[in-house]
Amino acid sequence: MIVYDCTLPKIFSIPSASRAIFKKKAEAKHRDALPDFTYIDTITEGKKCDVFVVSKPCYKKSAVLKVFPRNQKGTTSKCFTNEVRFKFLNHPNIIKQLDSKEDYNFQREEETYPSSYILMEYAPSGDFSQFVKSHRTSINDIVIRTYFHQLIDAISYMHSQGAYHLDLKLENLLMGENYQLKV
């Protein structure tokens, strides 16, 4: 039985007035940190992993790069090991894992850290919580049923593959291209 206990990245938009200032600071900080990728934006930086929007020449679209630092003992992060197990999932309503690497040297502030990464499909339209809040008055029954069917279809597929998502909530449901629901 496979258990999924790490949450998906929370995609957020930066107000346009502060976007230029943020990008200059972030680009300076991460310019050389991602040698195989072109850095676009930072989604989050945390203890378990750092999440970036990147592009790579072999992919035509932007992607999300989750970088997991190694433990103090130098072993692979448990969160990375747990998440990479789901790379076999292939469904239109589940975020796809495009690539992963267990040995990766991530550079931050002139220091190199041994780490691992997972390259994932990017959901450019944010999370479902933001969508519901911004469209609260304009969502009709047809839209509600469409998203409900997409969610049930994705969860049913995951269960048929022996995978279980233990943290389903609006913030962990993402909106892909054309506002398609992604678990």
PDB file of C-alpha atoms in Angstrom, residues 11-13 122-131 134-135 147 173-180:
ATOM      1  CA  ILE A  11       1.104  28.013  -6.533  1.00  0.00           C
ATOM      2  CA  PHE A  12       0.537  31.686  -5.873  1.00  0.00           C
ATOM      3  CA  SER A  13       0.687  34.816  -7.930  1.00  0.00           C
ATOM      4  CA  TYR A 122       3.321  23.253 -13.770  1.00  0.00           C
ATOM      5  CA  ALA A 123      -0.231  24.311 -12.888  1.00  0.00           C
ATOM      6  CA  PRO A 124      -0.265  27.952 -14.040  1.00  0.00           C
ATOM      7  CA  SER A 125      -3.789  28.779 -12.874  1.00  0.00           C
ATOM      8  CA  GLY A 126      -3.125  28.464  -9.129  1.00  0.00           C
ATOM      9  CA  ASP A 127      -4.864  26.310  -6.568  1.00  0.00           C
ATOM     10  CA  PHE A 128      -8.546  25.423  -6.373  1.00  0.00           C
ATOM     11  CA  SER A 129      -9.034  27.420  -3.180  1.00  0.00           C
ATOM     12  CA  GLN A 130      -8.076  30.633  -4.981  1.00  0.00           C
ATOM     13  CA  PHE A 131     -10.352  29.710  -7.881  1.00  0.00           C
ATOM     14  CA  SER A 134     -12.411  34.498  -6.869  1.00  0.00           C
ATOM     15  CA  HIS A 135     -15.405  32.898  -8.645  1.00  0.00           C
ATOM     16  CA  TYR A 147     -14.749  19.673 -11.262  1.00  0.00           C
ATOM     17  CA  LEU A 173      -5.953  20.752  -5.738  1.00  0.00           C
ATOM     18  CA  LEU A 174      -4.335  22.736  -8.527  1.00  0.00           C
ATOM     19  CA  MET A 175      -5.676  24.329 -11.677  1.00  0.00           C
ATOM     20  CA  GLY A 176      -3.769  23.371 -14.813  1.00  0.00           C
ATOM     21  CA  GLU A 177      -3.955  24.829 -18.266  1.00  0.00           C
ATOM     22  CA  ASN A 178      -7.498  25.630 -19.384  1.00  0.00           C
ATOM     23  CA  TYR A 179      -8.536  25.440 -15.720  1.00  0.00           C
ATOM     24  CA  GLN A 180      -8.401  21.650 -15.623  1.00  0.00           C
TER      25      GLN A 180
END
